[in-house]
mmCIF file of C-alpha atoms in Angstrom:
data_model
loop_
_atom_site.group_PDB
_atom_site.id
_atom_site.type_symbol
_atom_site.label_atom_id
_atom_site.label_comp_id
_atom_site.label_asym_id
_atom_site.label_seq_id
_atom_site.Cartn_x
_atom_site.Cartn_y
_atom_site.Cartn_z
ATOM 1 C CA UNK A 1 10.714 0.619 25.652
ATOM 2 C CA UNK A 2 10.226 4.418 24.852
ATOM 3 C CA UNK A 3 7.975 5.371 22.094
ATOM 4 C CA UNK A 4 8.748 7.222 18.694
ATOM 5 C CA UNK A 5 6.079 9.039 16.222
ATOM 6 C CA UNK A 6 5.634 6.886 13.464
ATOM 7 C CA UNK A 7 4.291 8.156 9.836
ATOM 8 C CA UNK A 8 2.189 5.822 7.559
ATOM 9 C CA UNK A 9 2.287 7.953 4.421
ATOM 10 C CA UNK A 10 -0.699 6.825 1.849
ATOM 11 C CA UNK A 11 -1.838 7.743 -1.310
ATOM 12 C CA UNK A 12 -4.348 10.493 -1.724
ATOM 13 C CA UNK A 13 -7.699 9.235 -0.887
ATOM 14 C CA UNK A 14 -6.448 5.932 0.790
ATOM 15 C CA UNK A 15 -5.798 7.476 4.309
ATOM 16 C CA UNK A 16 -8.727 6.353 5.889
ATOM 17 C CA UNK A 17 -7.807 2.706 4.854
ATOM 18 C CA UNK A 18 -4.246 3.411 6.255
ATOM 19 C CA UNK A 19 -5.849 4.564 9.742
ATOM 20 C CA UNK A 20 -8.013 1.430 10.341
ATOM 21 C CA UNK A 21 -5.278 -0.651 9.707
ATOM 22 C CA UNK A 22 -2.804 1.120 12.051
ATOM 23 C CA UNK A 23 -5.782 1.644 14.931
ATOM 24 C CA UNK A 24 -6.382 -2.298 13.850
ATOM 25 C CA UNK A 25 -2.566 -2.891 14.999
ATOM 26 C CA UNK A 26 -3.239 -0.947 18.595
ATOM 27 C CA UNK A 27 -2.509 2.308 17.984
ATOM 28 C CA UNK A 28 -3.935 5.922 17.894
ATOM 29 C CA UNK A 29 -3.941 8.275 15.037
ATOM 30 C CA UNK A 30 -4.375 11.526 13.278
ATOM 31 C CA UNK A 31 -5.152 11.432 9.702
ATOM 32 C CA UNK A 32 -3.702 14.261 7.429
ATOM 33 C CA UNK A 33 -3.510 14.632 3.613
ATOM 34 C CA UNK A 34 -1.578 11.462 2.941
ATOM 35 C CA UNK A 35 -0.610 10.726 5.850
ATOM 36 C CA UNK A 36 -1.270 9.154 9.146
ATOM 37 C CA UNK A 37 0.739 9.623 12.382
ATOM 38 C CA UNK A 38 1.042 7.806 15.755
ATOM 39 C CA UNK A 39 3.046 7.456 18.430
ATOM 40 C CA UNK A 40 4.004 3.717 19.728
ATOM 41 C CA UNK A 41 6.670 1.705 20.665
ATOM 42 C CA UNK A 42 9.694 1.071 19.085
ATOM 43 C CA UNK A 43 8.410 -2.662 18.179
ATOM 44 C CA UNK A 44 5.498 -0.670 16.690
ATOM 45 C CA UNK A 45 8.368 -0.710 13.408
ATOM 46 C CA UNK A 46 8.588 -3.953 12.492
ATOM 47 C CA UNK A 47 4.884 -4.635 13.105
ATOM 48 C CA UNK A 48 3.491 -1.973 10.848
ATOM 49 C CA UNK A 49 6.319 -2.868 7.855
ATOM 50 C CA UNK A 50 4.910 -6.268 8.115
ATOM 51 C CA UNK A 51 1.328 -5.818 8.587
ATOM 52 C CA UNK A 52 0.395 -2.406 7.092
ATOM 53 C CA UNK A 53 -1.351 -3.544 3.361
ATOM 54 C CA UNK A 54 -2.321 -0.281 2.140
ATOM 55 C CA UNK A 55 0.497 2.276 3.204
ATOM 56 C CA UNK A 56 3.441 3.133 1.073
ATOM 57 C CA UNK A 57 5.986 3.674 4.158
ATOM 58 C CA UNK A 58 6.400 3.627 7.713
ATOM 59 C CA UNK A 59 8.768 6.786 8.410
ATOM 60 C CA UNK A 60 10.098 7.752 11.836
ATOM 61 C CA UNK A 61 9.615 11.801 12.808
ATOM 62 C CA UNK A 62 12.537 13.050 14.506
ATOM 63 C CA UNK A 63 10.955 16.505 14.443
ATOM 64 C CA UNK A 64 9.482 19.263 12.671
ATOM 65 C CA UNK A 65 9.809 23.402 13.485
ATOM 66 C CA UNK A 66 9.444 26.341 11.227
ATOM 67 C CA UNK A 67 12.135 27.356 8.820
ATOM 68 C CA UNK A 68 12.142 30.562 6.878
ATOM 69 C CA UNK A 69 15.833 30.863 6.629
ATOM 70 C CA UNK A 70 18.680 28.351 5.935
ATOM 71 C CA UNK A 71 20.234 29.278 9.141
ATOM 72 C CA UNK A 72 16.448 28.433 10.703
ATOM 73 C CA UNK A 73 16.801 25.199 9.030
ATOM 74 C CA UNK A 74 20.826 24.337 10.114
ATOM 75 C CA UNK A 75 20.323 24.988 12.951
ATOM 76 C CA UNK A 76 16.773 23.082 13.640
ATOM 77 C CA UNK A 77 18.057 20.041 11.846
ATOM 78 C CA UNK A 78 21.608 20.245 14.473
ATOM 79 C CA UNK A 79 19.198 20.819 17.299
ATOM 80 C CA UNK A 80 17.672 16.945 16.771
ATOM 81 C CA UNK A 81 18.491 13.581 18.739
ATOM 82 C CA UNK A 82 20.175 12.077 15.449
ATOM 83 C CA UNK A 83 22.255 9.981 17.645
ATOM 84 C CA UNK A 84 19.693 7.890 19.399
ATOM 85 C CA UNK A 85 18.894 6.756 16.116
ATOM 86 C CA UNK A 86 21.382 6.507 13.702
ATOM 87 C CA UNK A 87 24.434 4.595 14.573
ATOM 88 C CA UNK A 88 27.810 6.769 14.144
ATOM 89 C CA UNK A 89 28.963 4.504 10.553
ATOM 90 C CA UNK A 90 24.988 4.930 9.720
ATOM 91 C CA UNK A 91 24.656 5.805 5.398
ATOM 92 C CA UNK A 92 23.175 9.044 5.808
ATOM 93 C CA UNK A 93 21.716 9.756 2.138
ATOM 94 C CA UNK A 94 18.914 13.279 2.092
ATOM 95 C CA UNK A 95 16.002 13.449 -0.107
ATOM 96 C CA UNK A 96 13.648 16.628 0.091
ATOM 97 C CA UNK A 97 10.559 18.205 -1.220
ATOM 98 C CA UNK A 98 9.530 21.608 -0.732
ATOM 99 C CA UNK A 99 6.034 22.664 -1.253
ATOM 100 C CA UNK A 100 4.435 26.549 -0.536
ATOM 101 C CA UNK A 101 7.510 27.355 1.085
ATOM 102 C CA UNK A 102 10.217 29.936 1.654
ATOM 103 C CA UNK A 103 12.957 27.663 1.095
ATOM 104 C CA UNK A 104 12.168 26.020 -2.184
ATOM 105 C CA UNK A 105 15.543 24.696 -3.509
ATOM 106 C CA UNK A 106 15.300 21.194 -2.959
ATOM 107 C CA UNK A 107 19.147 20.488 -3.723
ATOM 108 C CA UNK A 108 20.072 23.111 -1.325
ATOM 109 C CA UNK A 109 17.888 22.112 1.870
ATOM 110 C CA UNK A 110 19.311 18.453 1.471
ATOM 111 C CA UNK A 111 22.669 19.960 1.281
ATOM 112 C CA UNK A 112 21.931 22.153 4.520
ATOM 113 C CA UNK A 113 20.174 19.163 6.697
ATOM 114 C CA UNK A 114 23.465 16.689 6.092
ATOM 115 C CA UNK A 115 25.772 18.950 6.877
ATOM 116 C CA UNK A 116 23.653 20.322 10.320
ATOM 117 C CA UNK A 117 22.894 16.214 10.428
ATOM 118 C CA UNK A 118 26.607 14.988 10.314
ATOM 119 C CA UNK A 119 27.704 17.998 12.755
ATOM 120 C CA UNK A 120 25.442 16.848 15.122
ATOM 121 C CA UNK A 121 26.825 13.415 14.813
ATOM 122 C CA UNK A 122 30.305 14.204 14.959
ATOM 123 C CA UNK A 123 29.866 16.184 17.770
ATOM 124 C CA UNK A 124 27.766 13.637 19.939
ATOM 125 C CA UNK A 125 30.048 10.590 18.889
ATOM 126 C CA UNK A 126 33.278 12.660 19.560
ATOM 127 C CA UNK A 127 34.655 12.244 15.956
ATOM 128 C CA UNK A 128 37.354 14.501 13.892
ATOM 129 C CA UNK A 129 36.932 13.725 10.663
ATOM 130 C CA UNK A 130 33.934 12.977 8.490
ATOM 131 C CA UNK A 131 31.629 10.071 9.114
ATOM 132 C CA UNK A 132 32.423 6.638 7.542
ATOM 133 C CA UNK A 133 29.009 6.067 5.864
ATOM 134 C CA UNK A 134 29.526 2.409 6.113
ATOM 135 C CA UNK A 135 26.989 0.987 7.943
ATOM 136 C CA UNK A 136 23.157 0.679 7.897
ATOM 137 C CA UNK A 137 21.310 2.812 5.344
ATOM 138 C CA UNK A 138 18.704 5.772 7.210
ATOM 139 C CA UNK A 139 17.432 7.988 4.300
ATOM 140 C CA UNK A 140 16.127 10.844 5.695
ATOM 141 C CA UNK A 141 13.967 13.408 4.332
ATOM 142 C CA UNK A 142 13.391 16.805 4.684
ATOM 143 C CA UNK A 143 10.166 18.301 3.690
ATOM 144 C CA UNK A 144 8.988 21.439 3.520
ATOM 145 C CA UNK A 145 5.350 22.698 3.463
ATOM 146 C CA UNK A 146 4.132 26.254 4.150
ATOM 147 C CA UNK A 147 7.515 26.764 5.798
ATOM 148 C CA UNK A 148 7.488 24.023 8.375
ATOM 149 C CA UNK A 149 9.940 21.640 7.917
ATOM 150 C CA UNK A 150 9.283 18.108 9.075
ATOM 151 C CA UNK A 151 12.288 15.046 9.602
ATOM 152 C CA UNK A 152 12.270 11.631 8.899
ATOM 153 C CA UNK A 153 13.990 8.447 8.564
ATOM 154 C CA UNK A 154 12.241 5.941 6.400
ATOM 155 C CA UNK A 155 12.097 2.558 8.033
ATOM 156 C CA UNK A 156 10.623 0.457 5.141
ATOM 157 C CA UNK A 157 13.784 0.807 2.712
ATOM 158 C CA UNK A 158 12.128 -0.100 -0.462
ATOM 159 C CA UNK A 159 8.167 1.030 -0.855
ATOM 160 C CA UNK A 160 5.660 -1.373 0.896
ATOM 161 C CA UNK A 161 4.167 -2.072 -2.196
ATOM 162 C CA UNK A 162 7.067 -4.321 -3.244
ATOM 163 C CA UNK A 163 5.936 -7.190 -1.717
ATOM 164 C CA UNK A 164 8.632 -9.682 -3.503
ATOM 165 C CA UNK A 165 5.895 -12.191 -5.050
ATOM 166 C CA UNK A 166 5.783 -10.160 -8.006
ATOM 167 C CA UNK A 167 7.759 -11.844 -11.119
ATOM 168 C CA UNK A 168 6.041 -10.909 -14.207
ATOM 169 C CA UNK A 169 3.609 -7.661 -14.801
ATOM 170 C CA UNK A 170 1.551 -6.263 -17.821
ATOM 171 C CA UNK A 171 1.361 -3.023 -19.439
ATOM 172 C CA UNK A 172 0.009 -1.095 -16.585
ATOM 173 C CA UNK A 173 0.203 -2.899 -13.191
ATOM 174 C CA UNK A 174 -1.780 -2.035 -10.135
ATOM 175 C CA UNK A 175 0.399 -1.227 -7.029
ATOM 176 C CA UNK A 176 -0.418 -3.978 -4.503
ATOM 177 C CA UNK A 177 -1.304 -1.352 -2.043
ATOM 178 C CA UNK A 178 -4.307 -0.299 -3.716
ATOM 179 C CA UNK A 179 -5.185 -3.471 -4.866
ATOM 180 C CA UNK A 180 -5.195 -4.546 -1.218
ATOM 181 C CA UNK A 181 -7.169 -1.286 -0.377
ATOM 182 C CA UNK A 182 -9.698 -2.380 -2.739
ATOM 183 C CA UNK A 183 -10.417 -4.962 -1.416
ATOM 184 C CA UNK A 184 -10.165 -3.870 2.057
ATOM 185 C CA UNK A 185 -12.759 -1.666 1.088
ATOM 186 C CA UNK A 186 -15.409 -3.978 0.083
ATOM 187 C CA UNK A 187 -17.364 -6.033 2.543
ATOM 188 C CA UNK A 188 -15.680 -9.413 1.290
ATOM 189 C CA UNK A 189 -15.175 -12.183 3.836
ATOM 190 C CA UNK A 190 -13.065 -14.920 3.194
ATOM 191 C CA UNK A 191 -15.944 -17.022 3.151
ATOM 192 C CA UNK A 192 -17.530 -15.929 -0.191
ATOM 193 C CA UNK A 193 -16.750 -15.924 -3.388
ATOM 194 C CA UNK A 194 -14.322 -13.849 -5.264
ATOM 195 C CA UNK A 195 -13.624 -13.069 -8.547
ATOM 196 C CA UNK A 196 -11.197 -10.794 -10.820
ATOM 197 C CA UNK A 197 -12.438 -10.734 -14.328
ATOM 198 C CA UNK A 198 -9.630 -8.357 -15.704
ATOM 199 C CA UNK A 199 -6.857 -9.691 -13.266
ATOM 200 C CA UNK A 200 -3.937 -8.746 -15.563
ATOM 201 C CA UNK A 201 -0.487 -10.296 -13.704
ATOM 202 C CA UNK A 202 -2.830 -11.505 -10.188
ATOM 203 C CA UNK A 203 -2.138 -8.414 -8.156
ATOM 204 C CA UNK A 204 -6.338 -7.776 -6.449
ATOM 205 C CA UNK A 205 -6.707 -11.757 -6.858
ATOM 206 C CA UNK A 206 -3.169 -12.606 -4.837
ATOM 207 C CA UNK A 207 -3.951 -9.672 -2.341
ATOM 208 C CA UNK A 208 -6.951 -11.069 -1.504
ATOM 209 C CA UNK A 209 -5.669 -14.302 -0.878
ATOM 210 C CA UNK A 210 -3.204 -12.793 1.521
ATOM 211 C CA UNK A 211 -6.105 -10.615 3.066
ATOM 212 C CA UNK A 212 -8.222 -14.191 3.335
ATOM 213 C CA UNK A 213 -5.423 -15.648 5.258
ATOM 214 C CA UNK A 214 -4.570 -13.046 7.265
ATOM 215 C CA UNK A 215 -0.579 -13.064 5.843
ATOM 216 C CA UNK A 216 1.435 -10.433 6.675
ATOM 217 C CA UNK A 217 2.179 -8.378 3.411
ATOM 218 C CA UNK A 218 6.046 -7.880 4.403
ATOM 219 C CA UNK A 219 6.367 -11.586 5.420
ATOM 220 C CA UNK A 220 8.486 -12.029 1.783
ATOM 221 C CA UNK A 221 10.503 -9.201 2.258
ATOM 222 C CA UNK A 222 13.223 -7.091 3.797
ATOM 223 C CA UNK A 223 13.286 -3.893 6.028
ATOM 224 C CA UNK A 224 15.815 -1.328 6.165
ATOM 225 C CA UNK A 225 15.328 -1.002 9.635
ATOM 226 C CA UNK A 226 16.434 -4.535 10.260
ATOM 227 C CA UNK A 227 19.537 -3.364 10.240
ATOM 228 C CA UNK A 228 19.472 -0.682 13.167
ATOM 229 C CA UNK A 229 20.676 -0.768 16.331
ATOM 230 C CA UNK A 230 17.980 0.969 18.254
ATOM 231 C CA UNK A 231 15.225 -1.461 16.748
ATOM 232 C CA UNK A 232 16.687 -5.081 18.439
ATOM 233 C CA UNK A 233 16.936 -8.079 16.573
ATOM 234 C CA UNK A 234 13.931 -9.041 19.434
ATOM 235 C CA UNK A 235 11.235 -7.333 17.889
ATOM 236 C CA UNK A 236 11.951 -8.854 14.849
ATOM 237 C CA UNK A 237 12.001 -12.022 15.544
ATOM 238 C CA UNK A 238 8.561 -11.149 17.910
ATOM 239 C CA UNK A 239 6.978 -9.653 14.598
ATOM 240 C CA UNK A 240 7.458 -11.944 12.506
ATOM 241 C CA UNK A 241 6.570 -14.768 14.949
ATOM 242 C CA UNK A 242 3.263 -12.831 15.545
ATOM 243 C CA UNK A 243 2.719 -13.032 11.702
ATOM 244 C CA UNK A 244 3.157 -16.759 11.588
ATOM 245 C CA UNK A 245 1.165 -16.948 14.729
ATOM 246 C CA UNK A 246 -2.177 -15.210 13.610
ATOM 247 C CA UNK A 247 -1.799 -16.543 9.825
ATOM 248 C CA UNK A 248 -4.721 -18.437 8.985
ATOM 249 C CA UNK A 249 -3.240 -21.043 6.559
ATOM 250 C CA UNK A 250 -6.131 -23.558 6.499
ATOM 251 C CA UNK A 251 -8.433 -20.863 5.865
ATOM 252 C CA UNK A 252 -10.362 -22.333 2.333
ATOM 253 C CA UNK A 253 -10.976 -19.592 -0.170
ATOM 254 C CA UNK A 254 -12.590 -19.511 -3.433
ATOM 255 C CA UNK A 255 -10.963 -16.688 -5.212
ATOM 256 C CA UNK A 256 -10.841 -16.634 -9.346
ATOM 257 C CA UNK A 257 -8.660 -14.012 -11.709
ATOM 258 C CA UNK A 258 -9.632 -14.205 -15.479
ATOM 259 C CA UNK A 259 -8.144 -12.409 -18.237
ATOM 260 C CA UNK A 260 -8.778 -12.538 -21.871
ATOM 261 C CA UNK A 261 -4.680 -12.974 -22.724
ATOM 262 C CA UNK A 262 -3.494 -16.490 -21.859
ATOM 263 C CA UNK A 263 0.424 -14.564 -21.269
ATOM 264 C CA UNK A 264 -1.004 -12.073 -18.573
ATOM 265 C CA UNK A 265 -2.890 -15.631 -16.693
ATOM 266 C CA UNK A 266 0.203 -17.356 -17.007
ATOM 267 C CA UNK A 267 2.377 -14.133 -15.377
ATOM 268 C CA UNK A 268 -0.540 -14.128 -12.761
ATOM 269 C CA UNK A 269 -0.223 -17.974 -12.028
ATOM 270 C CA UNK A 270 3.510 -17.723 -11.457
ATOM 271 C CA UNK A 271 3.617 -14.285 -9.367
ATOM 272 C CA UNK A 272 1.085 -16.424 -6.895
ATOM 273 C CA UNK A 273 3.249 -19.323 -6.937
ATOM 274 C CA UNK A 274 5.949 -16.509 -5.377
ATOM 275 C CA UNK A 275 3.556 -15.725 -2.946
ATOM 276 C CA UNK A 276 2.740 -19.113 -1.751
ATOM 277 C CA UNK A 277 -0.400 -19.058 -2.504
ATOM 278 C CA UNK A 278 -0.391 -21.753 -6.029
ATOM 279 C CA UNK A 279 -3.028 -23.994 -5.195
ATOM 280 C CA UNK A 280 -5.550 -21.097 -3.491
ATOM 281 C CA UNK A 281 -6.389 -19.344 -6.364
ATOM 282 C CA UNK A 282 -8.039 -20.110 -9.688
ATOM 283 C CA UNK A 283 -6.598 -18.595 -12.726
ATOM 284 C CA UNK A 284 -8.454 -18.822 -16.009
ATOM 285 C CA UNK A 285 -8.505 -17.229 -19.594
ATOM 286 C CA UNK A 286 -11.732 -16.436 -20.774
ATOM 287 C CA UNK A 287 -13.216 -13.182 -21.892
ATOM 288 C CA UNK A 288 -15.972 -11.355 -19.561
ATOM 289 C CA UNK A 289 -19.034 -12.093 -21.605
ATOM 290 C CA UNK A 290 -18.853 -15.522 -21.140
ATOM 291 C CA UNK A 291 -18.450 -15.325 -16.917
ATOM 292 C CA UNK A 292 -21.682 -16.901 -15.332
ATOM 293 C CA UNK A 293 -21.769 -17.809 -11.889
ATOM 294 C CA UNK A 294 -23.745 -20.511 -9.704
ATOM 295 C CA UNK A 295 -23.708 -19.216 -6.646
ATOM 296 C CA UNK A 296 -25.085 -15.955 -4.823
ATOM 297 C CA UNK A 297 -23.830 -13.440 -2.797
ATOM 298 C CA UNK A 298 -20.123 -13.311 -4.603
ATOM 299 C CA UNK A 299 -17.507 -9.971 -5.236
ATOM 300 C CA UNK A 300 -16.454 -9.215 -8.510
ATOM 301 C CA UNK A 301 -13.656 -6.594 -7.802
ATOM 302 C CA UNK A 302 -11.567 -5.773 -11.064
ATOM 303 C CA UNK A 303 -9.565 -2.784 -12.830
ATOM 304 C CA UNK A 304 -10.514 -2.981 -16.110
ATOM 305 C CA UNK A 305 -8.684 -2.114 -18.862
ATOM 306 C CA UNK A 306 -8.700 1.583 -19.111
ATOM 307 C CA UNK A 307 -7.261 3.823 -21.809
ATOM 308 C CA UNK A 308 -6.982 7.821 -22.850
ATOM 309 C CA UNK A 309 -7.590 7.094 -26.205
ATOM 310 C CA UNK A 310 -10.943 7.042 -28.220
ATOM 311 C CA UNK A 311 -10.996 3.912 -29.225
ATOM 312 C CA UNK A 312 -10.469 2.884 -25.546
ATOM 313 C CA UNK A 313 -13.185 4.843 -24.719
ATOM 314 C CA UNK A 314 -15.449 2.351 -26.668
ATOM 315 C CA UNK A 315 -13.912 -0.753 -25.181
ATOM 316 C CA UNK A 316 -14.457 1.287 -21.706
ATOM 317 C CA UNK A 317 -18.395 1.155 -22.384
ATOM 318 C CA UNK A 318 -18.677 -2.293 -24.318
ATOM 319 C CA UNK A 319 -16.628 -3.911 -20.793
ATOM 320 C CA UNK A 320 -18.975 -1.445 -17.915
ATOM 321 C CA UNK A 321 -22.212 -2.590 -20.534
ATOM 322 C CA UNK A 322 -21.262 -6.285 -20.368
ATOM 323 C CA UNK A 323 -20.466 -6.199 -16.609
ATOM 324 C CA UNK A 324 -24.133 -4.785 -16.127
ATOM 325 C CA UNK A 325 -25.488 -7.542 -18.047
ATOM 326 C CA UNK A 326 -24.415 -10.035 -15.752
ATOM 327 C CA UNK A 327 -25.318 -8.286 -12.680
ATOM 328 C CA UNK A 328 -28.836 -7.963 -13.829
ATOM 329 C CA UNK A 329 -28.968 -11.740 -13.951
ATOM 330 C CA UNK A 330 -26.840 -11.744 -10.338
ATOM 331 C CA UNK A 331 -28.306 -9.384 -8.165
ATOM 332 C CA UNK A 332 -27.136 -10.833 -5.021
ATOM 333 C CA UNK A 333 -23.527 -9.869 -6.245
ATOM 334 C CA UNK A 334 -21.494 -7.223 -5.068
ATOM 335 C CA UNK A 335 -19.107 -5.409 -7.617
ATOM 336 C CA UNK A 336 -16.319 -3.203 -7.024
ATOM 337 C CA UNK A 337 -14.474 -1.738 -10.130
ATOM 338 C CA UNK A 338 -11.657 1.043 -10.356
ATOM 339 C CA UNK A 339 -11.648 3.061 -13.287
ATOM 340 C CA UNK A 340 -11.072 6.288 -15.317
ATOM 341 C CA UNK A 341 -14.112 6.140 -17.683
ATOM 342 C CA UNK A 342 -16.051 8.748 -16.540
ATOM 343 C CA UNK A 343 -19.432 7.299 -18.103
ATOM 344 C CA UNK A 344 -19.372 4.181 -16.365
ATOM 345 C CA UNK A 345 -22.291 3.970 -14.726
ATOM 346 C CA UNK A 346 -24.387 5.260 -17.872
ATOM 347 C CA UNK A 347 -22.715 2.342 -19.395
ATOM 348 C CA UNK A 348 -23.372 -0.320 -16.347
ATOM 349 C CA UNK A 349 -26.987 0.973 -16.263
ATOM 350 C CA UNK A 350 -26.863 1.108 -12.889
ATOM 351 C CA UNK A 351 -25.848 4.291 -9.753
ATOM 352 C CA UNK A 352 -23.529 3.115 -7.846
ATOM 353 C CA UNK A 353 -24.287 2.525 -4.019
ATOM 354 C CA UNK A 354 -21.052 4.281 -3.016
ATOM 355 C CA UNK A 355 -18.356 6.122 -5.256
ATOM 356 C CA UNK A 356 -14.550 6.792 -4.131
ATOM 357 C CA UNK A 357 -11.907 9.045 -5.843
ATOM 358 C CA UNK A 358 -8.844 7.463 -5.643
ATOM 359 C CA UNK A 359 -5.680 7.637 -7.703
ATOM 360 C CA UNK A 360 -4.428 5.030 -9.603
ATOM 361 C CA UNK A 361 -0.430 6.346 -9.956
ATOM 362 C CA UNK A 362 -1.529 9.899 -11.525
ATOM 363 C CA UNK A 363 -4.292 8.773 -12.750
ATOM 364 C CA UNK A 364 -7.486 9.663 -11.205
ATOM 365 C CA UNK A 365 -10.304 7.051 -11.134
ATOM 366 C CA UNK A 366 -13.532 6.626 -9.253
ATOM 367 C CA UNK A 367 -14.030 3.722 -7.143
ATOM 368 C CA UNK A 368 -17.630 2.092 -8.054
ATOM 369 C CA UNK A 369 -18.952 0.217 -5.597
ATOM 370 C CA UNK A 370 -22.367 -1.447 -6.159
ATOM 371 C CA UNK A 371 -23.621 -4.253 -3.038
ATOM 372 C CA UNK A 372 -25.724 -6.889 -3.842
ATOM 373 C CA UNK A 373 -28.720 -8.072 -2.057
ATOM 374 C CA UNK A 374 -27.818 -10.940 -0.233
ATOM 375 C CA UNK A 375 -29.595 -14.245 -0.517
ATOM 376 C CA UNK A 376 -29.292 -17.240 1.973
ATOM 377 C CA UNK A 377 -27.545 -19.960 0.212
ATOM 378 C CA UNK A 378 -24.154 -22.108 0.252
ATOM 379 C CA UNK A 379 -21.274 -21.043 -2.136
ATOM 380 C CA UNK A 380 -19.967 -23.100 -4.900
ATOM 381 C CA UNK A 381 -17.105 -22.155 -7.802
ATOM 382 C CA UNK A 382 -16.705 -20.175 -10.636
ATOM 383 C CA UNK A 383 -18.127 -22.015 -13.819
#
């Protein structure tokens, strides 16, 4: 089995999350600005699609070189092994970006790379008139930064966020692959308690479930690699065997979402009945004030509501000032909360231990992450 170089892309800030999970998978890697690249085996595709949590896709790097001209670019993109890749009736659709560069007509550079693209093609696979474009899909994209150009197919189809468990959302979901970076960035084990007091639709609450269990993230879900030649049907079937294999079904977890809207618990109850994961997690309307726990050493990890507005701002501080409240009383707790209020910790009454910048979409927000000081004790629930 020859190897390709595989690209994890991630959202800004999140690559170091990206990077454990892909060394966590076998593999070596260099981390870039949103991006982190390997080289592995061709089964390395469907393993990373179904096991990578926090990247948004798994692209394959035909090749990069620098391109000043259009000609430079032609003639780069026709000097590439298209063929061992994309079968001859592939769907050959060309996105692009172009960034600090020479050649900064998106429209034009796509229009360049499938013409050098299907010349190639023609060429290698002996055919006369155009290609049928009936087959598999293999978007590729060109993109251009500081004049090097750099060629992929995606592999993922859809972004890896779209897990397929999600039926019902609210005003301003979280992508599952930063809720699942959240919470792979806490020190949570499956063996404590968790808790989501502003879970909206379920999204940190279900991916922690999944996290718990060790589930594969793509298990739900299609690939459009599935469909290509060069990756066999084999390492498929091996994946997702693997997946089914390490998945840690009787795994008991004590995981709660609250929300103050009954409609957003009942959204979150049915998007983790789509998951599979119905009787794991505890959904329950209530508003934060009243959250109390029994038990030490639990996670809160949450994304509050957060607004632009001013009146949001004082909702902001009223939800950080309540959350510090209970913490006082908790101190063995650990919480973990995403935000864009800038005065949260004024408001908590309480440094952080660690802050992250992250981006939430466009937004950016800071990652507060407070540990608690553990105390020797069993668990019990959520009152």
């Amino acid at each position: 089995m020859h190897t390709v170089t595989l690209i994890a892309t991630a959202a800004m800030g999140l690559e170091s999350v990206v990077a454990k999970e892909v060394k966590n998978l076998g593999y070596e890697v260099q981390v870039d600005n949103g991006k982190v690249e390997f080289e592995a085996p061709i089964n390395a595709i469907p393993r990373c699609n179904l096991w990578l949590r926090s990247a948004d896709r798994v692209k394959l790097l035909v090749g990069k070189f620098k391109a000043t001209s259009f000609d430079d670019l032609f003639e780069g993109t026709k000097a590439l092994p298209w063929e061992i890749y994309i079968d001859e009736d592939g769907e050959i659709p060309v996105i692009g970006k172009s960034v600090q560069s020479t050649l900064h007509s998106v429209p034009d550079c796509q229009k360049i790379v499938k013409k050098a693209l299907v010349e190639r093609m023609k060429l290698k696979y002996g055919m006369i008139s155009k290609l049928p474009e009936t087959g598999a899909m293999y978007r590729v994209e060109i993109a251009l930064l500081k004049d090097e150009a750099t060629l992929t197919i995606d592999t993922s189809g859809v972004g890896l966020h779209k897990r397929g468990y999600r039926v019902g959302q609210g005003e301003a979901p979280l992508k599952e692959t930063l809720a699942a970076s959240l919470v792979l960035l806490t020190n949570w084990h499956p063996n404590e308690t968790f808790v989501d007091p502003f879970c909206g639709s379920g999204t940190i609450p279900i991916e922690a479930a999944m996290i718990g269990q060790n589930i594969a993230p793509g298990f739900n879900r299609e690939f459009s690699s599935e469909d290509w030649s060069f990756v066999k049907q084999k390492y498929w079937d091996k994946a997702f065997e693997e997946a089914e294999d390490v998945a840690n079904y009787d795994q008991p977890l004590n995981i709660t979402g609250t929300d103050i809207d009954h409609k957003m618990i009942n959204v979150a109850n049915r998007n983790a009945l789509e998951a599979g994961l119905g009787e794991l997690i505890q959904w329950k309307q209530m508003q934060v004030s009243d959250l109390h726990f029994k038990q030490p050493n639990g996670y809160i990890v949450s994304n509050p509501p957060y607004g632009q507005r001013l009146g949001d701002q004082k909702q902001s501080t009223k939800t950080a000032k309540q959350l510090g409240e209970i913490i006082s009383n908790h101190p063995s707790w650990s919480v973990y909360i995403i935000t864009a209020y800038d005065h949260f910790e004024a408001a908590f009454g309480k440094k952080a231990t660690k802050k992250r910048k992250l981006f939430n979409g466009y937004i950016r927000t800071d990652y507060y992450q407070y540990f608690g000081q553990k105390e020797r004790g069993d668990s019990d629930e959520i009152k």
